[in-house]
Amino acid sequence: MVNTIRQKAIVGKNGKIEISQSQFKEGASVEVIIVNDSLKIEDETTYLLKSEANKKQLLESMENVKQGKIVSINLEDYEKNNL
């Protein structure tokens, strides 16, 4: 049986993290996953828009889609002819 606990903790001196849970016996083997929610994770679009060249290409592509300027490719035909 897997017992999961979610608990906030504060990193102390020398990176030490203490978790207080009385339900675990001393010497028990546990797995710890640490999620640092103070790091800001950006999505792909935000990352790509940081570069002026990427930004220009993305905005042009979005405008082309709005104007119906799109190309459809049949993947089966493409694979037959190009692989």
PDB file of C-alpha atoms in Angstrom:
ATOM      1  CA  MET A   1       0.000   0.000   0.000  1.00  0.00           C
ATOM      2  CA  VAL A   2       1.263   3.482  -0.848  1.00  0.00           C
ATOM      3  CA  ASN A   3       0.699   6.208   1.711  1.00  0.00           C
ATOM      4  CA  THR A   4       1.043   9.718   0.310  1.00  0.00           C
ATOM      5  CA  ILE A   5       1.433  12.879   2.349  1.00  0.00           C
ATOM      6  CA  ARG A   6       1.627  16.402   1.033  1.00  0.00           C
ATOM      7  CA  GLN A   7       3.242  18.861   3.388  1.00  0.00           C
ATOM      8  CA  LYS A   8       4.825  22.268   2.999  1.00  0.00           C
ATOM      9  CA  ALA A   9       8.275  22.704   4.452  1.00  0.00           C
ATOM     10  CA  ILE A  10      10.870  25.447   4.658  1.00  0.00           C
ATOM     11  CA  VAL A  11      14.446  24.858   3.632  1.00  0.00           C
ATOM     12  CA  GLY A  12      16.643  25.461   6.639  1.00  0.00           C
ATOM     13  CA  LYS A  13      20.332  25.998   7.239  1.00  0.00           C
ATOM     14  CA  ASN A  14      22.615  24.104   4.832  1.00  0.00           C
ATOM     15  CA  GLY A  15      19.598  23.055   2.739  1.00  0.00           C
ATOM     16  CA  LYS A  16      18.105  20.897   5.474  1.00  0.00           C
ATOM     17  CA  ILE A  17      14.393  20.072   5.116  1.00  0.00           C
ATOM     18  CA  GLU A  18      12.471  18.608   8.041  1.00  0.00           C
ATOM     19  CA  ILE A  19       9.200  16.741   7.680  1.00  0.00           C
ATOM     20  CA  SER A  20       7.272  15.895  10.840  1.00  0.00           C
ATOM     21  CA  GLN A  21       4.985  12.891  10.463  1.00  0.00           C
ATOM     22  CA  SER A  22       4.304  10.665  13.462  1.00  0.00           C
ATOM     23  CA  GLN A  23       2.710   7.936  11.346  1.00  0.00           C
ATOM     24  CA  PHE A  24       6.096   6.762  10.006  1.00  0.00           C
ATOM     25  CA  LYS A  25       8.118   4.396  12.145  1.00  0.00           C
ATOM     26  CA  GLU A  26      11.738   5.251  12.843  1.00  0.00           C
ATOM     27  CA  GLY A  27      13.932   3.599  10.225  1.00  0.00           C
ATOM     28  CA  ALA A  28      11.105   3.279   7.679  1.00  0.00           C
ATOM     29  CA  SER A  29      12.142   3.643   4.039  1.00  0.00           C
ATOM     30  CA  VAL A  30      10.339   6.514   2.319  1.00  0.00           C
ATOM     31  CA  GLU A  31      10.567   8.235  -1.071  1.00  0.00           C
ATOM     32  CA  VAL A  32      10.639  12.036  -1.091  1.00  0.00           C
ATOM     33  CA  ILE A  33       9.708  14.246  -4.051  1.00  0.00           C
ATOM     34  CA  ILE A  34      10.518  17.943  -3.738  1.00  0.00           C
ATOM     35  CA  VAL A  35       8.618  20.513  -5.789  1.00  0.00           C
ATOM     36  CA  ASN A  36      10.016  24.029  -5.709  1.00  0.00           C
ATOM     37  CA  ASP A  37       6.949  26.186  -6.339  1.00  0.00           C
ATOM     38  CA  SER A  38       9.000  29.364  -6.153  1.00  0.00           C
ATOM     39  CA  LEU A  39      10.446  28.707  -9.613  1.00  0.00           C
ATOM     40  CA  LYS A  40       8.373  30.213 -12.377  1.00  0.00           C
ATOM     41  CA  ILE A  41       7.817  27.786 -15.225  1.00  0.00           C
ATOM     42  CA  GLU A  42       7.031  29.389 -18.539  1.00  0.00           C
ATOM     43  CA  ASP A  43       5.139  27.786 -21.366  1.00  0.00           C
ATOM     44  CA  GLU A  44       6.576  27.122 -24.817  1.00  0.00           C
ATOM     45  CA  THR A  45       4.916  30.108 -26.444  1.00  0.00           C
ATOM     46  CA  THR A  46       6.315  32.512 -23.869  1.00  0.00           C
ATOM     47  CA  TYR A  47       9.761  31.018 -24.342  1.00  0.00           C
ATOM     48  CA  LEU A  48       9.575  31.270 -28.132  1.00  0.00           C
ATOM     49  CA  LEU A  49       8.317  34.863 -28.047  1.00  0.00           C
ATOM     50  CA  LYS A  50      11.488  35.980 -26.225  1.00  0.00           C
ATOM     51  CA  SER A  51      13.471  35.832 -29.484  1.00  0.00           C
ATOM     52  CA  GLU A  52      12.544  38.552 -31.990  1.00  0.00           C
ATOM     53  CA  ALA A  53      13.088  36.157 -34.939  1.00  0.00           C
ATOM     54  CA  ASN A  54      10.841  33.501 -33.373  1.00  0.00           C
ATOM     55  CA  LYS A  55       8.267  36.123 -32.399  1.00  0.00           C
ATOM     56  CA  LYS A  56       8.095  37.433 -35.971  1.00  0.00           C
ATOM     57  CA  GLN A  57       7.714  33.907 -37.406  1.00  0.00           C
ATOM     58  CA  LEU A  58       5.023  32.924 -34.902  1.00  0.00           C
ATOM     59  CA  LEU A  59       3.000  36.097 -35.468  1.00  0.00           C
ATOM     60  CA  GLU A  60       3.251  35.669 -39.256  1.00  0.00           C
ATOM     61  CA  SER A  61       2.124  32.061 -38.938  1.00  0.00           C
ATOM     62  CA  MET A  62      -0.839  33.065 -36.779  1.00  0.00           C
ATOM     63  CA  GLU A  63      -1.854  35.704 -39.318  1.00  0.00           C
ATOM     64  CA  ASN A  64      -1.593  33.169 -42.158  1.00  0.00           C
ATOM     65  CA  VAL A  65      -3.942  30.820 -40.307  1.00  0.00           C
ATOM     66  CA  LYS A  66      -6.442  33.656 -39.734  1.00  0.00           C
ATOM     67  CA  GLN A  67      -6.364  34.421 -43.461  1.00  0.00           C
ATOM     68  CA  GLY A  68      -6.816  30.751 -44.402  1.00  0.00           C
ATOM     69  CA  LYS A  69      -3.317  30.484 -45.841  1.00  0.00           C
ATOM     70  CA  ILE A  70      -2.600  26.951 -44.682  1.00  0.00           C
ATOM     71  CA  VAL A  71      -1.158  23.851 -46.298  1.00  0.00           C
ATOM     72  CA  SER A  72      -2.558  20.387 -45.673  1.00  0.00           C
ATOM     73  CA  ILE A  73      -0.317  17.358 -45.957  1.00  0.00           C
ATOM     74  CA  ASN A  74      -1.428  13.737 -46.040  1.00  0.00           C
ATOM     75  CA  LEU A  75       1.066  12.046 -43.723  1.00  0.00           C
ATOM     76  CA  GLU A  76       0.696   8.625 -45.377  1.00  0.00           C
ATOM     77  CA  ASP A  77       1.547  10.097 -48.797  1.00  0.00           C
ATOM     78  CA  TYR A  78       4.407  12.091 -47.310  1.00  0.00           C
ATOM     79  CA  GLU A  79       5.902   8.995 -45.679  1.00  0.00           C
ATOM     80  CA  LYS A  80       5.590   6.968 -48.896  1.00  0.00           C
ATOM     81  CA  ASN A  81       7.355   9.639 -50.930  1.00  0.00           C
ATOM     82  CA  ASN A  82       9.936  10.891 -48.459  1.00  0.00           C
ATOM     83  CA  LEU A  83      10.989   8.041 -46.190  1.00  0.00           C
TER      84      LEU A  83
END
